[in-house]
mmCIF file of C-alpha atoms in Angstrom:
data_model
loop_
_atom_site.group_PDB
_atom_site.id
_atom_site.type_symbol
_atom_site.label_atom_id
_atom_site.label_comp_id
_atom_site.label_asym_id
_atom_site.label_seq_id
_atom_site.Cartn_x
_atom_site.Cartn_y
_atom_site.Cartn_z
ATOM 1 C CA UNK Q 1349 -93.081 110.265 -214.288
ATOM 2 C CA UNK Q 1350 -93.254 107.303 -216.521
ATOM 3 C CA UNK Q 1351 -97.197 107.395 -217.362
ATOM 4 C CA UNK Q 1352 -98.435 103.875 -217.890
ATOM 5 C CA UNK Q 1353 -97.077 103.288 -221.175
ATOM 6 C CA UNK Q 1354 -93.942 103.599 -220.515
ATOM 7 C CA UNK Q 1355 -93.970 101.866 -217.245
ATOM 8 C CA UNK Q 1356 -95.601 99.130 -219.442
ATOM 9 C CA UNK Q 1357 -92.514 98.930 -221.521
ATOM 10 C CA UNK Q 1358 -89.991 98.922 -217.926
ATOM 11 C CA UNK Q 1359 -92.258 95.827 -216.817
ATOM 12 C CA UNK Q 1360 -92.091 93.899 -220.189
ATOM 13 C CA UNK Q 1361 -88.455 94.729 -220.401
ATOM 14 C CA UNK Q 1362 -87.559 93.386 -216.821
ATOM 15 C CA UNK Q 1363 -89.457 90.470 -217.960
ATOM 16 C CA UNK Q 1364 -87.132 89.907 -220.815
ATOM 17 C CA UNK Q 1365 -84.259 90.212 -218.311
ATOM 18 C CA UNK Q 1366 -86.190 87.216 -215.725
ATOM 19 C CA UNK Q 1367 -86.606 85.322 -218.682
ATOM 20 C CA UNK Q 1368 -82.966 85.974 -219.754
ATOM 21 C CA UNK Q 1369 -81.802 85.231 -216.348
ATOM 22 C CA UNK Q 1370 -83.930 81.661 -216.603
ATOM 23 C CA UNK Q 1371 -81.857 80.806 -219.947
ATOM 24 C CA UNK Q 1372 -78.235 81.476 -218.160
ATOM 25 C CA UNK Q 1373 -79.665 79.364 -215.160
ATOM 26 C CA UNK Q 1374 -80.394 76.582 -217.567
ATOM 27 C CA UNK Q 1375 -76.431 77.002 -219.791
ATOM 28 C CA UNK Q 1376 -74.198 78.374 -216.667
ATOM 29 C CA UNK Q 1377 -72.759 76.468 -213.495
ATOM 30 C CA UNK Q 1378 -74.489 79.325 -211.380
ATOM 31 C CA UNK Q 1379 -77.634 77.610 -211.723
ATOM 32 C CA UNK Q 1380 -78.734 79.088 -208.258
ATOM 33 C CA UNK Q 1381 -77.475 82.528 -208.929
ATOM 34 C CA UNK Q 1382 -79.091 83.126 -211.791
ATOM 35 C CA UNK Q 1383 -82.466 81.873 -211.044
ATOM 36 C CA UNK Q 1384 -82.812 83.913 -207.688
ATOM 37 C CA UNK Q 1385 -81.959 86.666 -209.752
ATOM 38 C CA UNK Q 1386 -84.424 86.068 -212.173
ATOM 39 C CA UNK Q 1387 -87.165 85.414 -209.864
ATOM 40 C CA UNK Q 1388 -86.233 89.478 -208.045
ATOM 41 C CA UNK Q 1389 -86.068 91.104 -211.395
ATOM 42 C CA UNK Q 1390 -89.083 88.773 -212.400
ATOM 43 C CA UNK Q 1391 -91.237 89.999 -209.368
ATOM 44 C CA UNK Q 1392 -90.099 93.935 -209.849
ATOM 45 C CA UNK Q 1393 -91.059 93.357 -213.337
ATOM 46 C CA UNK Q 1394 -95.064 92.223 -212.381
ATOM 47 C CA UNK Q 1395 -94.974 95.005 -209.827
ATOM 48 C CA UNK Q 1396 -94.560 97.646 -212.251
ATOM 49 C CA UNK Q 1397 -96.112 95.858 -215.187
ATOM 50 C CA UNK Q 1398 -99.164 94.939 -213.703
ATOM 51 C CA UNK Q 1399 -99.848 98.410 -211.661
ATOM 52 C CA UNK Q 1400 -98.950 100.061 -214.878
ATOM 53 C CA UNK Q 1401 -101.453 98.260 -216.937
ATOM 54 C CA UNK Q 1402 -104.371 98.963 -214.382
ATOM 55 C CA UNK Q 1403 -103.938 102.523 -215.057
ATOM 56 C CA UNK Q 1404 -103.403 101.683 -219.026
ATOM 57 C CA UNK Q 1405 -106.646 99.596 -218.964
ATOM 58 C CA UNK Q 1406 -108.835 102.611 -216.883
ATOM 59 C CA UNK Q 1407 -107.803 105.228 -219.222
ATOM 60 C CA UNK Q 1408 -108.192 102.917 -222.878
ATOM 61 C CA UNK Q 1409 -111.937 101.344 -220.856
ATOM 62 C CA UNK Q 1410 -112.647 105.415 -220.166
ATOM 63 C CA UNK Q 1411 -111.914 106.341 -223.671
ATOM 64 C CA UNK Q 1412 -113.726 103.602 -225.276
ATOM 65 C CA UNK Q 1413 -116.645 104.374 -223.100
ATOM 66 C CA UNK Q 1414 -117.229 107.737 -224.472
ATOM 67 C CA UNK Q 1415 -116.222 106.980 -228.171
ATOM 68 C CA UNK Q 1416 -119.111 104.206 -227.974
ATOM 69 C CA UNK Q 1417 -121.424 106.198 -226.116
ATOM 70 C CA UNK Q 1418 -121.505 103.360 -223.213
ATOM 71 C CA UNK Q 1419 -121.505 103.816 -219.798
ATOM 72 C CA UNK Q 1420 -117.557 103.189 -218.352
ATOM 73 C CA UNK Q 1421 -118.418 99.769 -216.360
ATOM 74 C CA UNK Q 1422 -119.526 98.402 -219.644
ATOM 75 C CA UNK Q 1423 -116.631 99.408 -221.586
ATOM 76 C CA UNK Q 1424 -114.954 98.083 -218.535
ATOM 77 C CA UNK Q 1425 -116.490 94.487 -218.832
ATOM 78 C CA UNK Q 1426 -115.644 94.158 -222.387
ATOM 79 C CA UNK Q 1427 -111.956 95.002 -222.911
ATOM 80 C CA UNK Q 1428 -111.432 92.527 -219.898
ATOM 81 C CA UNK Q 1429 -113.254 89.639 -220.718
ATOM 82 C CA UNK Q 1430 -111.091 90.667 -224.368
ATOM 83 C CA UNK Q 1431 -107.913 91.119 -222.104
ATOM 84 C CA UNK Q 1432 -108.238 87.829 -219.844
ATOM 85 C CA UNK Q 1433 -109.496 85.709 -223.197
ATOM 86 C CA UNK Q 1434 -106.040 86.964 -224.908
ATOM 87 C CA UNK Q 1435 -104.088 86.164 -221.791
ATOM 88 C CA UNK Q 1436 -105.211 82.628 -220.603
ATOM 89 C CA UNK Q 1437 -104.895 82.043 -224.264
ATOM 90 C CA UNK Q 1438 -101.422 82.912 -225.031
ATOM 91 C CA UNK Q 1439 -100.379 81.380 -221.587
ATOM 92 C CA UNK Q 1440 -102.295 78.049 -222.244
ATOM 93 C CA UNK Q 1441 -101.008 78.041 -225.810
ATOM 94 C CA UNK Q 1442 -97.203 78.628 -224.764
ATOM 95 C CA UNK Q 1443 -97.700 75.778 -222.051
ATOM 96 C CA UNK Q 1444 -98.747 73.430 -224.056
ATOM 97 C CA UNK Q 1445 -96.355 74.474 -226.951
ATOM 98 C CA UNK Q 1446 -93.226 74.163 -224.241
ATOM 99 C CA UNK Q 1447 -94.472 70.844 -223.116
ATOM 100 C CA UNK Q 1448 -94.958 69.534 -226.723
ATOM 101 C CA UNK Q 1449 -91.410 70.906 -228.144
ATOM 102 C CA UNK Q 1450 -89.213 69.486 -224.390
ATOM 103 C CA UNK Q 1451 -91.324 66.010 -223.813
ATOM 104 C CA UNK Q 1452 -91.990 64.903 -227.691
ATOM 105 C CA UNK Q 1453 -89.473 66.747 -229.904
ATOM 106 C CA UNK Q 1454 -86.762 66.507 -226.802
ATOM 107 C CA UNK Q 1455 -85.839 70.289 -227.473
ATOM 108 C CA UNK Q 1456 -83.687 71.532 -224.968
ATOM 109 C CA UNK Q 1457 -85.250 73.340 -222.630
ATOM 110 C CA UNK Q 1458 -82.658 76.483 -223.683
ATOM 111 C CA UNK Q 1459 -83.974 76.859 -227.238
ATOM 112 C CA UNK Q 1460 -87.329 77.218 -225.212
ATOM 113 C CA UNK Q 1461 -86.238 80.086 -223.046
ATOM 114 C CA UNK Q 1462 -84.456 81.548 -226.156
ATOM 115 C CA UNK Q 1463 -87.673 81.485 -227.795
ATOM 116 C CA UNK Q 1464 -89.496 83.391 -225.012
ATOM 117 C CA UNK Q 1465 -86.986 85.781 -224.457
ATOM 118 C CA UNK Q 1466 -87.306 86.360 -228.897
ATOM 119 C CA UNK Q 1467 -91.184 86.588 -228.249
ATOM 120 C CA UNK Q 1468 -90.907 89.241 -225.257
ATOM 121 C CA UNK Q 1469 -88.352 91.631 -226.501
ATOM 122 C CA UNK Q 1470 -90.440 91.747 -230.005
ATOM 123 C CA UNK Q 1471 -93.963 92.288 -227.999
ATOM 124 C CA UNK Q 1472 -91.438 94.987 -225.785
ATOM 125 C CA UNK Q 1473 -90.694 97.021 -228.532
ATOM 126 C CA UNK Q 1474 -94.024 96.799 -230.659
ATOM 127 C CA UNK Q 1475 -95.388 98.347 -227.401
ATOM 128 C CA UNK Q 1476 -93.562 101.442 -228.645
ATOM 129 C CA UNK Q 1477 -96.421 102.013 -231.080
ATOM 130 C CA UNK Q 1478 -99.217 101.464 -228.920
ATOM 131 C CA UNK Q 1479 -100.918 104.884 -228.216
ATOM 132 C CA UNK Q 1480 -99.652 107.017 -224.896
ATOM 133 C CA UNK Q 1481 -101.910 108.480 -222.432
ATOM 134 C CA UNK Q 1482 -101.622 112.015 -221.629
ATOM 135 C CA UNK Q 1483 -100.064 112.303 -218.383
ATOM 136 C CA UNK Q 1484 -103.067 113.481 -215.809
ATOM 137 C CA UNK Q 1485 -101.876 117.244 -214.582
ATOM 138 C CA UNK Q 1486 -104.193 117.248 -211.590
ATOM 139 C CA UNK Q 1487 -102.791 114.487 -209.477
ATOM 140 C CA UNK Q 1488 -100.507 115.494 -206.163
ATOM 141 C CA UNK Q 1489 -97.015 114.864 -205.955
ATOM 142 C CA UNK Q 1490 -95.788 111.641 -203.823
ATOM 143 C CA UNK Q 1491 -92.772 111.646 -201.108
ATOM 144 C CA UNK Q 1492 -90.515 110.278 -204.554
ATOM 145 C CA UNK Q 1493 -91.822 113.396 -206.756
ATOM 146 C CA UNK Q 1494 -94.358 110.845 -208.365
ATOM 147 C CA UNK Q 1495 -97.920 111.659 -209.498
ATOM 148 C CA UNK Q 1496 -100.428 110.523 -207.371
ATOM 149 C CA UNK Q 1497 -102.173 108.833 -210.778
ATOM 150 C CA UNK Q 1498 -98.548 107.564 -212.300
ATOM 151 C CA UNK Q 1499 -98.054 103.854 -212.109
ATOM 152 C CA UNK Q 1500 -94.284 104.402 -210.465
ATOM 153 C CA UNK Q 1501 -96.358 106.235 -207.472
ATOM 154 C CA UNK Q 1502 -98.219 103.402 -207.250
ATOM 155 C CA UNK Q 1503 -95.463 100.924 -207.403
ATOM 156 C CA UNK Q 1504 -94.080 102.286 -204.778
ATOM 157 C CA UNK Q 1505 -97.161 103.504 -202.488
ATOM 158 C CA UNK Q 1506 -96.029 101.323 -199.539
ATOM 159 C CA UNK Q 1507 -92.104 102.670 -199.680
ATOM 160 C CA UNK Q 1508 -93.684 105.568 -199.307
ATOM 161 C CA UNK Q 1509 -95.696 105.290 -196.683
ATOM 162 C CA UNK Q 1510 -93.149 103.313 -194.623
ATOM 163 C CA UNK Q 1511 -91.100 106.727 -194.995
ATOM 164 C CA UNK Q 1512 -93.949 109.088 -194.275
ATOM 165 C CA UNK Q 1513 -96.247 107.699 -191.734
ATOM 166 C CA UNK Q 1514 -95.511 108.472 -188.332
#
């Protein structure tokens, strides 16, 4: 089991590897190649990331709930209007910074995707200091010895019951 920190940190760090894989598309001859590749790893990546911060966000909403004394759907509300504010942020802000630095500075577009890959691997490994969940003990085992609460079970829910149904 991964718990969702850690399958957090596999998420961020396949999106370091899409973005790599978006550089080499832009300096290589396998243009193709490498952007296909990205786009698989890219797409794992958000599987696992995204799954794995849902469970992330319900445990940090369920423990700022009942350090504030606030009912969970309120906690809830706040750390994602926080959470989507940060996001669209960031995103707009690195649009708009990309756009500015390849139309009116003509930077090449691989000093971009250099930059981005520098910016994910540091926000990759300053995730190693945000705090870990507890693993939950009472959740059942899936068909790949997953937890039914781990983000990995999850992630791979429909593998699983491709396998199993009958």
């Amino acid at each position: 089991r991964l718990g969702s920190k850690r399958g957090i940190m596999v998420g961020m760090s396949l999106f370091c590897a899409y973005i790599g894989c978006f550089f080499m598309a832009i300096v290589s001859d396998a243009k193709s190649c490498f952007a296909l590749t990205g786009a698989a790893i890219g797409g794992i990546g958000a599987g696992i990331l995204w799954t794995s911060q849902g469970t992330y966000f319900t445990e940090a909403a369920e423990e700022y709930a009942k350090a504030a004394s606030i009912d969970v759907s309120q906690a809830t509300s706040k750390l994602g209007g926080t959470f989507a504010f940060v996001l669209l942020a960031e995103e707009t802000t690195l649009d708009l910074l990309s756009t500015f630095l390849v139309r009116e500075l003509k930077v090449h577009w691989a000093i971009v995707f250099s930059t981005y890959f520098i910016v994910a691997a540091t926000a990759t490994c300053l995730m190693a200091l945000v705090k870990a969940y507890p693993l939950s003990a009472e959740s059942g085992e899936g068909s790949f010895g997953l937890r039914g609460n781990s983000s990995c079970y999850h992630s791979t829910a429909t593998i699983q019951l491709l396998i199993n149904d009958s």
